[in-house]
mmCIF file with all atom_site columns, C-alpha atoms in Angstrom:
data_model
loop_
_atom_site.group_PDB
_atom_site.id
_atom_site.type_symbol
_atom_site.label_atom_id
_atom_site.label_alt_id
_atom_site.label_comp_id
_atom_site.label_asym_id
_atom_site.label_entity_id
_atom_site.label_seq_id
_atom_site.pdbx_PDB_ins_code
_atom_site.Cartn_x
_atom_site.Cartn_y
_atom_site.Cartn_z
_atom_site.occupancy
_atom_site.B_iso_or_equiv
_atom_site.pdbx_formal_charge
_atom_site.auth_seq_id
_atom_site.auth_comp_id
_atom_site.auth_asym_id
_atom_site.auth_atom_id
_atom_site.pdbx_PDB_model_num
ATOM 1   C CA . MET A 1 1   ? -108.771 38.355 112.334 1.00 51.00 ? 114 MET A CA 1
ATOM 2   C CA . ILE A 1 2   ? -111.987 36.358 112.590 1.00 50.00 ? 115 ILE A CA 1
ATOM 3   C CA . PHE A 1 3   ? -111.279 34.709 109.226 1.00 46.00 ? 116 PHE A CA 1
ATOM 4   C CA . THR A 1 4   ? -107.714 33.843 110.280 1.00 48.00 ? 117 THR A CA 1
ATOM 5   C CA . THR A 1 5   ? -108.990 32.289 113.526 1.00 52.00 ? 118 THR A CA 1
ATOM 6   C CA . PHE A 1 6   ? -111.552 30.291 111.526 1.00 43.00 ? 119 PHE A CA 1
ATOM 7   C CA . LEU A 1 7   ? -108.876 28.892 109.203 1.00 42.00 ? 120 LEU A CA 1
ATOM 8   C CA . LYS A 1 8   ? -106.637 28.134 112.157 1.00 53.00 ? 121 LYS A CA 1
ATOM 9   C CA . ARG A 1 9   ? -109.365 26.047 113.777 1.00 53.00 ? 122 ARG A CA 1
ATOM 10  C CA . LEU A 1 10  ? -110.537 24.430 110.556 1.00 49.00 ? 123 LEU A CA 1
ATOM 11  C CA . PHE A 1 11  ? -107.178 23.383 109.129 1.00 53.00 ? 124 PHE A CA 1
ATOM 12  C CA . GLY A 1 12  ? -104.916 23.505 112.169 1.00 62.00 ? 125 GLY A CA 1
ATOM 13  C CA . PHE A 1 13  ? -102.798 26.327 110.700 1.00 55.00 ? 126 PHE A CA 1
ATOM 14  C CA . SER A 1 14  ? -100.925 28.627 113.063 1.00 62.00 ? 127 SER A CA 1
ATOM 15  C CA . THR A 1 15  ? -101.074 32.372 112.481 1.00 55.00 ? 128 THR A CA 1
ATOM 16  C CA . LYS A 1 16  ? -97.439  32.212 111.320 1.00 57.00 ? 129 LYS A CA 1
ATOM 17  C CA . GLN A 1 17  ? -98.263  29.468 108.817 1.00 53.00 ? 130 GLN A CA 1
ATOM 18  C CA . LEU A 1 18  ? -101.181 31.468 107.445 1.00 47.00 ? 131 LEU A CA 1
ATOM 19  C CA . THR A 1 19  ? -99.015  34.566 107.077 1.00 56.00 ? 132 THR A CA 1
ATOM 20  C CA . GLU A 1 20  ? -96.352  32.552 105.256 1.00 58.00 ? 133 GLU A CA 1
ATOM 21  C CA . LYS A 1 21  ? -99.015  31.052 102.981 1.00 54.00 ? 134 LYS A CA 1
ATOM 22  C CA . GLU A 1 22  ? -100.337 34.525 102.125 1.00 55.00 ? 135 GLU A CA 1
ATOM 23  C CA . ASN A 1 23  ? -96.809  35.855 101.534 1.00 62.00 ? 136 ASN A CA 1
ATOM 24  C CA . ASN A 1 24  ? -95.946  32.933 99.265  1.00 63.00 ? 137 ASN A CA 1
ATOM 25  C CA . SER A 1 25  ? -99.138  33.510 97.313  1.00 63.00 ? 138 SER A CA 1
ATOM 26  C CA . MET A 1 26  ? -98.231  37.150 96.738  1.00 75.00 ? 139 MET A CA 1
ATOM 27  C CA . LYS A 1 27  ? -94.844  36.092 95.359  1.00 89.00 ? 140 LYS A CA 1
ATOM 28  C CA . LYS A 1 28  ? -96.381  33.825 92.713  1.00 97.00 ? 141 LYS A CA 1
ATOM 29  C CA . PHE A 1 29  ? -97.356  35.080 89.242  1.00 98.00 ? 142 PHE A CA 1
ATOM 30  C CA . LEU A 1 30  ? -99.258  33.632 86.299  1.00 98.00 ? 143 LEU A CA 1
ATOM 31  C CA . ILE A 1 31  ? -98.314  35.028 82.887  1.00 98.00 ? 144 ILE A CA 1
ATOM 32  C CA . VAL A 1 32  ? -100.668 33.900 80.113  1.00 98.00 ? 145 VAL A CA 1
ATOM 33  C CA . GLY A 1 33  ? -100.058 34.279 76.396  1.00 98.00 ? 146 GLY A CA 1
ATOM 34  C CA . LEU A 1 34  ? -103.228 33.858 74.369  1.00 97.00 ? 147 LEU A CA 1
ATOM 35  C CA . GLY A 1 35  ? -103.258 32.136 70.991  1.00 96.00 ? 148 GLY A CA 1
ATOM 36  C CA . ASN A 1 36  ? -104.410 29.138 69.007  1.00 96.00 ? 149 ASN A CA 1
ATOM 37  C CA . ILE A 1 37  ? -102.537 25.850 69.023  1.00 95.00 ? 150 ILE A CA 1
ATOM 38  C CA . GLY A 1 38  ? -101.318 24.228 65.818  1.00 94.00 ? 151 GLY A CA 1
ATOM 39  C CA . GLU A 1 39  ? -98.688  24.991 63.206  1.00 93.00 ? 152 GLU A CA 1
ATOM 40  C CA . LYS A 1 40  ? -101.100 26.817 60.890  1.00 94.00 ? 153 LYS A CA 1
ATOM 41  C CA . TYR A 1 41  ? -101.681 29.488 63.538  1.00 95.00 ? 154 TYR A CA 1
ATOM 42  C CA . ALA A 1 42  ? -98.095  29.803 64.751  1.00 95.00 ? 155 ALA A CA 1
ATOM 43  C CA . ASN A 1 43  ? -97.174  32.992 62.865  1.00 94.00 ? 156 ASN A CA 1
ATOM 44  C CA . THR A 1 44  ? -100.563 34.732 62.840  1.00 95.00 ? 157 THR A CA 1
ATOM 45  C CA . ARG A 1 45  ? -101.345 38.090 64.421  1.00 95.00 ? 158 ARG A CA 1
ATOM 46  C CA . HIS A 1 46  ? -103.792 36.441 66.817  1.00 95.00 ? 159 HIS A CA 1
ATOM 47  C CA . ASN A 1 47  ? -100.897 34.431 68.293  1.00 96.00 ? 160 ASN A CA 1
ATOM 48  C CA . ILE A 1 48  ? -98.757  37.327 69.461  1.00 97.00 ? 161 ILE A CA 1
ATOM 49  C CA . GLY A 1 49  ? -99.425  36.235 73.051  1.00 97.00 ? 162 GLY A CA 1
ATOM 50  C CA . PHE A 1 50  ? -97.754  32.883 72.366  1.00 98.00 ? 163 PHE A CA 1
ATOM 51  C CA . LYS A 1 51  ? -94.850  34.617 70.617  1.00 97.00 ? 164 LYS A CA 1
ATOM 52  C CA . ILE A 1 52  ? -94.181  36.954 73.561  1.00 98.00 ? 165 ILE A CA 1
ATOM 53  C CA . VAL A 1 53  ? -94.291  34.261 76.247  1.00 98.00 ? 166 VAL A CA 1
ATOM 54  C CA . ASP A 1 54  ? -92.078  32.001 74.108  1.00 98.00 ? 167 ASP A CA 1
ATOM 55  C CA . ALA A 1 55  ? -89.461  34.771 74.073  1.00 98.00 ? 168 ALA A CA 1
ATOM 56  C CA . PHE A 1 56  ? -89.985  35.481 77.777  1.00 98.00 ? 169 PHE A CA 1
ATOM 57  C CA . VAL A 1 57  ? -89.432  31.849 78.770  1.00 98.00 ? 170 VAL A CA 1
ATOM 58  C CA . LYS A 1 58  ? -86.377  31.605 76.513  1.00 98.00 ? 171 LYS A CA 1
ATOM 59  C CA . GLU A 1 59  ? -84.934  34.778 78.079  1.00 98.00 ? 172 GLU A CA 1
ATOM 60  C CA . TYR A 1 60  ? -84.993  33.092 81.482  1.00 97.00 ? 173 TYR A CA 1
ATOM 61  C CA . GLU A 1 61  ? -83.654  29.789 80.158  1.00 97.00 ? 174 GLU A CA 1
ATOM 62  C CA . SER A 1 62  ? -86.753  27.777 80.971  1.00 97.00 ? 175 SER A CA 1
ATOM 63  C CA . SER A 1 63  ? -88.932  25.616 78.718  1.00 98.00 ? 176 SER A CA 1
ATOM 64  C CA . PHE A 1 64  ? -92.536  24.532 78.291  1.00 98.00 ? 177 PHE A CA 1
ATOM 65  C CA . GLU A 1 65  ? -94.008  21.175 79.147  1.00 98.00 ? 178 GLU A CA 1
ATOM 66  C CA . THR A 1 66  ? -97.476  20.014 78.144  1.00 97.00 ? 179 THR A CA 1
ATOM 67  C CA . GLU A 1 67  ? -99.787  19.777 81.143  1.00 98.00 ? 180 GLU A CA 1
ATOM 68  C CA . LYS A 1 68  ? -103.523 20.003 81.740  1.00 97.00 ? 181 LYS A CA 1
ATOM 69  C CA . LEU A 1 69  ? -105.210 22.586 79.474  1.00 98.00 ? 182 LEU A CA 1
ATOM 70  C CA . GLY A 1 70  ? -101.960 24.013 78.166  1.00 98.00 ? 183 GLY A CA 1
ATOM 71  C CA . ASP A 1 71  ? -98.189  24.224 77.970  1.00 98.00 ? 184 ASP A CA 1
ATOM 72  C CA . ILE A 1 72  ? -96.573  25.346 81.231  1.00 98.00 ? 185 ILE A CA 1
ATOM 73  C CA . ALA A 1 73  ? -93.155  26.800 82.064  1.00 98.00 ? 186 ALA A CA 1
ATOM 74  C CA . LYS A 1 74  ? -91.935  27.641 85.563  1.00 98.00 ? 187 LYS A CA 1
ATOM 75  C CA . LEU A 1 75  ? -89.116  29.994 86.473  1.00 97.00 ? 188 LEU A CA 1
ATOM 76  C CA . LYS A 1 76  ? -87.838  32.332 89.187  1.00 97.00 ? 189 LYS A CA 1
ATOM 77  C CA . ILE A 1 77  ? -87.233  36.075 88.966  1.00 97.00 ? 190 ILE A CA 1
ATOM 78  C CA . LYS A 1 78  ? -85.832  37.914 91.990  1.00 95.00 ? 191 LYS A CA 1
ATOM 79  C CA . GLY A 1 79  ? -87.419  35.546 94.485  1.00 95.00 ? 192 GLY A CA 1
ATOM 80  C CA . LYS A 1 80  ? -90.748  35.440 92.665  1.00 97.00 ? 193 LYS A CA 1
ATOM 81  C CA . THR A 1 81  ? -92.185  32.201 91.270  1.00 97.00 ? 194 THR A CA 1
ATOM 82  C CA . VAL A 1 82  ? -93.470  32.705 87.726  1.00 98.00 ? 195 VAL A CA 1
ATOM 83  C CA . ILE A 1 83  ? -95.766  30.258 85.958  1.00 98.00 ? 196 ILE A CA 1
ATOM 84  C CA . VAL A 1 84  ? -96.196  30.831 82.224  1.00 98.00 ? 197 VAL A CA 1
ATOM 85  C CA . LEU A 1 85  ? -99.196  29.391 80.416  1.00 98.00 ? 198 LEU A CA 1
ATOM 86  C CA . LYS A 1 86  ? -100.057 28.866 76.765  1.00 98.00 ? 199 LYS A CA 1
ATOM 87  C CA . PRO A 1 87  ? -103.633 27.516 76.812  1.00 98.00 ? 200 PRO A CA 1
ATOM 88  C CA . SER A 1 88  ? -104.365 24.539 74.577  1.00 97.00 ? 201 SER A CA 1
ATOM 89  C CA . THR A 1 89  ? -108.098 25.292 74.567  1.00 95.00 ? 202 THR A CA 1
ATOM 90  C CA . TYR A 1 90  ? -107.999 27.572 71.511  1.00 92.00 ? 203 TYR A CA 1
ATOM 91  C CA . MET A 1 91  ? -108.589 31.289 71.848  1.00 94.00 ? 204 MET A CA 1
ATOM 92  C CA . ASN A 1 92  ? -112.353 31.289 72.399  1.00 92.00 ? 205 ASN A CA 1
ATOM 93  C CA . LEU A 1 93  ? -112.116 29.017 75.453  1.00 95.00 ? 206 LEU A CA 1
ATOM 94  C CA . SER A 1 94  ? -109.051 30.580 77.087  1.00 96.00 ? 207 SER A CA 1
ATOM 95  C CA . GLY A 1 95  ? -110.874 31.244 80.361  1.00 96.00 ? 208 GLY A CA 1
ATOM 96  C CA . LYS A 1 96  ? -111.100 27.566 81.250  1.00 96.00 ? 209 LYS A CA 1
ATOM 97  C CA . ALA A 1 97  ? -107.316 27.123 81.277  1.00 97.00 ? 210 ALA A CA 1
ATOM 98  C CA . VAL A 1 98  ? -106.654 30.427 83.040  1.00 97.00 ? 211 VAL A CA 1
ATOM 99  C CA . LYS A 1 99  ? -109.160 29.682 85.805  1.00 96.00 ? 212 LYS A CA 1
ATOM 100 C CA . TYR A 1 100 ? -107.800 26.161 86.310  1.00 97.00 ? 213 TYR A CA 1
ATOM 101 C CA . TRP A 1 101 ? -104.189 27.302 86.743  1.00 98.00 ? 214 TRP A CA 1
ATOM 102 C CA . MET A 1 102 ? -105.170 30.277 88.893  1.00 96.00 ? 215 MET A CA 1
ATOM 103 C CA . GLN A 1 103 ? -106.907 27.922 91.302  1.00 96.00 ? 216 GLN A CA 1
ATOM 104 C CA . LYS A 1 104 ? -104.314 25.137 91.129  1.00 97.00 ? 217 LYS A CA 1
ATOM 105 C CA . GLU A 1 105 ? -101.404 27.462 91.892  1.00 96.00 ? 218 GLU A CA 1
ATOM 106 C CA . ASN A 1 106 ? -103.328 29.791 94.232  1.00 96.00 ? 219 ASN A CA 1
ATOM 107 C CA . ILE A 1 107 ? -102.529 32.908 92.182  1.00 96.00 ? 220 ILE A CA 1
ATOM 108 C CA . GLN A 1 108 ? -103.905 36.270 93.304  1.00 95.00 ? 221 GLN A CA 1
ATOM 109 C CA . VAL A 1 109 ? -105.734 38.100 90.508  1.00 96.00 ? 222 VAL A CA 1
ATOM 110 C CA . GLU A 1 110 ? -103.409 41.099 90.776  1.00 96.00 ? 223 GLU A CA 1
ATOM 111 C CA . ASN A 1 111 ? -100.531 38.741 89.907  1.00 98.00 ? 224 ASN A CA 1
ATOM 112 C CA . LEU A 1 112 ? -102.186 37.539 86.717  1.00 98.00 ? 225 LEU A CA 1
ATOM 113 C CA . LEU A 1 113 ? -101.170 39.036 83.365  1.00 98.00 ? 226 LEU A CA 1
ATOM 114 C CA . ILE A 1 114 ? -102.988 38.160 80.134  1.00 98.00 ? 227 ILE A CA 1
ATOM 115 C CA . ILE A 1 115 ? -101.069 38.920 76.912  1.00 98.00 ? 228 ILE A CA 1
ATOM 116 C CA . THR A 1 116 ? -103.051 39.301 73.725  1.00 97.00 ? 229 THR A CA 1
ATOM 117 C CA . ASP A 1 117 ? -103.361 41.048 70.357  1.00 95.00 ? 230 ASP A CA 1
ATOM 118 C CA . ASP A 1 118 ? -105.393 44.222 69.871  1.00 94.00 ? 231 ASP A CA 1
ATOM 119 C CA . LEU A 1 119 ? -106.786 45.624 66.619  1.00 93.00 ? 232 LEU A CA 1
ATOM 120 C CA . ASN A 1 120 ? -107.396 49.060 68.139  1.00 91.00 ? 233 ASN A CA 1
ATOM 121 C CA . ILE A 1 121 ? -103.730 49.763 68.830  1.00 94.00 ? 234 ILE A CA 1
ATOM 122 C CA . ASP A 1 122 ? -101.116 50.639 66.201  1.00 94.00 ? 235 ASP A CA 1
ATOM 123 C CA . PHE A 1 123 ? -98.756  47.842 65.281  1.00 95.00 ? 236 PHE A CA 1
ATOM 124 C CA . GLY A 1 124 ? -96.055  47.220 67.872  1.00 95.00 ? 237 GLY A CA 1
ATOM 125 C CA . LYS A 1 125 ? -97.401  49.578 70.528  1.00 96.00 ? 238 LYS A CA 1
ATOM 126 C CA . ILE A 1 126 ? -98.327  48.075 73.871  1.00 96.00 ? 239 ILE A CA 1
ATOM 127 C CA . ARG A 1 127 ? -100.950 49.009 76.422  1.00 97.00 ? 240 ARG A CA 1
ATOM 128 C CA . ILE A 1 128 ? -101.051 47.513 79.903  1.00 98.00 ? 241 ILE A CA 1
ATOM 129 C CA . LYS A 1 129 ? -104.061 48.016 82.165  1.00 97.00 ? 242 LYS A CA 1
ATOM 130 C CA . GLY A 1 130 ? -105.347 46.635 85.435  1.00 97.00 ? 243 GLY A CA 1
ATOM 131 C CA . LYS A 1 131 ? -108.889 46.145 84.181  1.00 95.00 ? 244 LYS A CA 1
ATOM 132 C CA . GLY A 1 132 ? -111.166 46.792 81.229  1.00 92.00 ? 245 GLY A CA 1
ATOM 133 C CA . SER A 1 133 ? -113.664 45.310 78.816  1.00 91.00 ? 246 SER A CA 1
ATOM 134 C CA . SER A 1 134 ? -112.996 42.508 76.366  1.00 88.00 ? 247 SER A CA 1
ATOM 135 C CA . GLY A 1 135 ? -112.990 45.029 73.520  1.00 85.00 ? 248 GLY A CA 1
ATOM 136 C CA . GLY A 1 136 ? -114.556 42.392 71.299  1.00 86.00 ? 249 GLY A CA 1
ATOM 137 C CA . HIS A 1 137 ? -111.634 40.000 71.801  1.00 92.00 ? 250 HIS A CA 1
ATOM 138 C CA . ASN A 1 138 ? -112.968 36.460 72.186  1.00 90.00 ? 251 ASN A CA 1
ATOM 139 C CA . GLY A 1 139 ? -110.143 35.276 74.416  1.00 94.00 ? 252 GLY A CA 1
ATOM 140 C CA . LEU A 1 140 ? -110.618 38.148 76.868  1.00 95.00 ? 253 LEU A CA 1
ATOM 141 C CA . LYS A 1 141 ? -114.376 37.719 76.665  1.00 95.00 ? 254 LYS A CA 1
ATOM 142 C CA . ASP A 1 142 ? -114.176 34.082 77.752  1.00 96.00 ? 255 ASP A CA 1
ATOM 143 C CA . ILE A 1 143 ? -111.830 34.944 80.619  1.00 96.00 ? 256 ILE A CA 1
ATOM 144 C CA . GLN A 1 144 ? -114.206 37.695 81.724  1.00 95.00 ? 257 GLN A CA 1
ATOM 145 C CA . ASP A 1 145 ? -117.140 35.285 81.561  1.00 95.00 ? 258 ASP A CA 1
ATOM 146 C CA . LYS A 1 146 ? -115.312 32.656 83.645  1.00 94.00 ? 259 LYS A CA 1
ATOM 147 C CA . PHE A 1 147 ? -114.170 35.215 86.241  1.00 93.00 ? 260 PHE A CA 1
ATOM 148 C CA . ASN A 1 148 ? -117.407 37.234 86.109  1.00 93.00 ? 261 ASN A CA 1
ATOM 149 C CA . THR A 1 149 ? -115.302 40.399 86.067  1.00 93.00 ? 262 THR A CA 1
ATOM 150 C CA . GLY A 1 150 ? -112.994 42.406 83.832  1.00 94.00 ? 263 GLY A CA 1
ATOM 151 C CA . ALA A 1 151 ? -110.809 43.442 86.774  1.00 95.00 ? 264 ALA A CA 1
ATOM 152 C CA . TYR A 1 152 ? -107.590 41.618 85.943  1.00 96.00 ? 265 TYR A CA 1
ATOM 153 C CA . PRO A 1 153 ? -104.315 42.917 84.432  1.00 97.00 ? 266 PRO A CA 1
ATOM 154 C CA . ARG A 1 154 ? -103.906 42.611 80.689  1.00 97.00 ? 267 ARG A CA 1
ATOM 155 C CA . PHE A 1 155 ? -101.112 43.377 78.205  1.00 98.00 ? 268 PHE A CA 1
ATOM 156 C CA . ARG A 1 156 ? -102.362 44.255 74.746  1.00 97.00 ? 269 ARG A CA 1
ATOM 157 C CA . PHE A 1 157 ? -99.983  44.255 71.786  1.00 97.00 ? 270 PHE A CA 1
ATOM 158 C CA . GLY A 1 158 ? -101.125 46.363 68.852  1.00 95.00 ? 271 GLY A CA 1
ATOM 159 C CA . VAL A 1 159 ? -101.537 44.574 65.541  1.00 94.00 ? 272 VAL A CA 1
ATOM 160 C CA . GLY A 1 160 ? -103.146 47.526 63.756  1.00 91.00 ? 273 GLY A CA 1
ATOM 161 C CA . ALA A 1 161 ? -106.292 47.423 61.676  1.00 81.00 ? 274 ALA A CA 1
ATOM 162 C CA . GLU A 1 162 ? -105.109 47.297 58.077  1.00 82.00 ? 275 GLU A CA 1
ATOM 163 C CA . TYR A 1 163 ? -108.064 45.360 56.750  1.00 82.00 ? 276 TYR A CA 1
ATOM 164 C CA . SER A 1 164 ? -111.137 46.119 54.678  1.00 72.00 ? 277 SER A CA 1
ATOM 165 C CA . LYS A 1 165 ? -114.682 45.967 56.021  1.00 76.00 ? 278 LYS A CA 1
ATOM 166 C CA . GLY A 1 166 ? -115.754 42.461 56.967  1.00 75.00 ? 279 GLY A CA 1
ATOM 167 C CA . ARG A 1 167 ? -112.200 41.072 56.828  1.00 86.00 ? 280 ARG A CA 1
ATOM 168 C CA . GLN A 1 168 ? -111.327 41.326 60.524  1.00 89.00 ? 281 GLN A CA 1
ATOM 169 C CA . VAL A 1 169 ? -111.154 37.574 61.130  1.00 89.00 ? 282 VAL A CA 1
ATOM 170 C CA . ASP A 1 170 ? -108.982 37.030 58.056  1.00 92.00 ? 283 ASP A CA 1
ATOM 171 C CA . TYR A 1 171 ? -106.678 39.797 59.259  1.00 93.00 ? 284 TYR A CA 1
ATOM 172 C CA . VAL A 1 172 ? -106.086 38.510 62.801  1.00 92.00 ? 285 VAL A CA 1
ATOM 173 C CA . LEU A 1 173 ? -105.720 34.953 61.527  1.00 93.00 ? 286 LEU A CA 1
ATOM 174 C CA . GLY A 1 174 ? -103.395 36.146 58.784  1.00 95.00 ? 287 GLY A CA 1
ATOM 175 C CA . GLU A 1 175 ? -99.617  36.037 59.021  1.00 94.00 ? 288 GLU A CA 1
ATOM 176 C CA . TRP A 1 176 ? -97.368  39.031 59.693  1.00 94.00 ? 289 TRP A CA 1
ATOM 177 C CA . ASP A 1 177 ? -96.151  40.851 56.597  1.00 92.00 ? 290 ASP A CA 1
ATOM 178 C CA . SER A 1 178 ? -92.424  41.298 55.931  1.00 93.00 ? 291 SER A CA 1
ATOM 179 C CA . ASP A 1 179 ? -92.238  44.791 57.490  1.00 93.00 ? 292 ASP A CA 1
ATOM 180 C CA . GLU A 1 180 ? -93.944  43.554 60.647  1.00 94.00 ? 293 GLU A CA 1
ATOM 181 C CA . GLU A 1 181 ? -91.622  40.569 60.826  1.00 93.00 ? 294 GLU A CA 1
ATOM 182 C CA . SER A 1 182 ? -88.617  42.901 60.683  1.00 94.00 ? 295 SER A CA 1
ATOM 183 C CA . ALA A 1 183 ? -90.046  45.138 63.405  1.00 94.00 ? 296 ALA A CA 1
ATOM 184 C CA . MET A 1 184 ? -90.604  42.108 65.669  1.00 92.00 ? 297 MET A CA 1
ATOM 185 C CA . ILE A 1 185 ? -86.837  41.952 66.227  1.00 92.00 ? 298 ILE A CA 1
ATOM 186 C CA . GLU A 1 186 ? -87.223  45.039 68.414  1.00 93.00 ? 299 GLU A CA 1
ATOM 187 C CA . ARG A 1 187 ? -90.782  44.788 69.677  1.00 97.00 ? 300 ARG A CA 1
ATOM 188 C CA . ILE A 1 188 ? -90.639  41.255 71.115  1.00 97.00 ? 301 ILE A CA 1
ATOM 189 C CA . PRO A 1 189 ? -87.636  41.937 73.416  1.00 97.00 ? 302 PRO A CA 1
ATOM 190 C CA . PHE A 1 190 ? -89.293  45.213 74.457  1.00 97.00 ? 303 PHE A CA 1
ATOM 191 C CA . SER A 1 191 ? -92.425  43.269 75.359  1.00 98.00 ? 304 SER A CA 1
ATOM 192 C CA . VAL A 1 192 ? -90.380  40.762 77.370  1.00 98.00 ? 305 VAL A CA 1
ATOM 193 C CA . LYS A 1 193 ? -88.935  43.657 79.383  1.00 98.00 ? 306 LYS A CA 1
ATOM 194 C CA . ALA A 1 194 ? -92.462  44.897 80.072  1.00 98.00 ? 307 ALA A CA 1
ATOM 195 C CA . VAL A 1 195 ? -93.545  41.483 81.365  1.00 98.00 ? 308 VAL A CA 1
ATOM 196 C CA . THR A 1 196 ? -90.478  41.327 83.608  1.00 98.00 ? 309 THR A CA 1
ATOM 197 C CA . SER A 1 197 ? -91.268  44.804 84.918  1.00 98.00 ? 310 SER A CA 1
ATOM 198 C CA . PHE A 1 198 ? -94.820  43.734 85.804  1.00 98.00 ? 311 PHE A CA 1
ATOM 199 C CA . ILE A 1 199 ? -93.364  40.987 87.995  1.00 98.00 ? 312 ILE A CA 1
ATOM 200 C CA . THR A 1 200 ? -90.536  42.966 89.588  1.00 97.00 ? 313 THR A CA 1
ATOM 201 C CA . ALA A 1 201 ? -91.794  46.566 89.651  1.00 97.00 ? 314 ALA A CA 1
ATOM 202 C CA . GLY A 1 202 ? -95.581  46.173 89.723  1.00 97.00 ? 315 GLY A CA 1
ATOM 203 C CA . LEU A 1 203 ? -98.469  47.188 87.503  1.00 98.00 ? 316 LEU A CA 1
ATOM 204 C CA . ALA A 1 204 ? -98.439  50.970 88.049  1.00 97.00 ? 317 ALA A CA 1
ATOM 205 C CA . ASN A 1 205 ? -94.709  51.393 87.390  1.00 98.00 ? 318 ASN A CA 1
ATOM 206 C CA . THR A 1 206 ? -94.912  49.170 84.322  1.00 98.00 ? 319 THR A CA 1
ATOM 207 C CA . MET A 1 207 ? -97.833  51.128 82.888  1.00 98.00 ? 320 MET A CA 1
ATOM 208 C CA . ASN A 1 208 ? -95.926  54.389 83.367  1.00 97.00 ? 321 ASN A CA 1
ATOM 209 C CA . GLU A 1 209 ? -92.765  53.085 81.732  1.00 97.00 ? 322 GLU A CA 1
ATOM 210 C CA . PHE A 1 210 ? -94.102  51.061 78.815  1.00 97.00 ? 323 PHE A CA 1
ATOM 211 C CA . ASN A 1 211 ? -97.586  52.166 77.775  1.00 96.00 ? 324 ASN A CA 1
ATOM 212 C CA . GLY A 1 212 ? -97.843  53.722 74.345  1.00 86.00 ? 325 GLY A CA 1
ATOM 213 C CA . LYS A 1 213 ? -94.225  53.002 73.437  1.00 88.00 ? 326 LYS A CA 1
#
């Protein structure tokens, strides 16, 4: 109440205007697919975030445009405004783009979803959580550093760990094998459904329905 009165005096907002502003903010989502820009990275395991948001945007008949710090698509789902970001900063500096668009669009952290690859999950399985550590993932690490917290929703797509000791980087920057490519026909649409569920049904319901499948 005190904070609302302060804002009312400072900016000339009425209580109704402030409530509408808060409600609009809660209806706005930022979906971020992590990856590296450039053709040589396009079909690598590390770019599964890009692949999923590409399919998501296509599903809702939108398209990306190049803007500051990344490619942006905007669409509507059941009255919710959805902004989709593919950072152009490269994986290790993902936090800069995420923070910029969070602030620019006034996105609440609970309405942020980061989509990324994960070596500790079997290929094709997904795990959605509301918070966690970076798990050694450089993209998540940079986001955590920029936000000074790991308390933000993330969607991790399993890429498996079929690599020999010391070959982790080569593996994540390597391209999908033929069996994985075939399986993508099913797993990408499934992932798109999970992202849609996060927006329309919320984090808890989405975790219950999609985790481990």
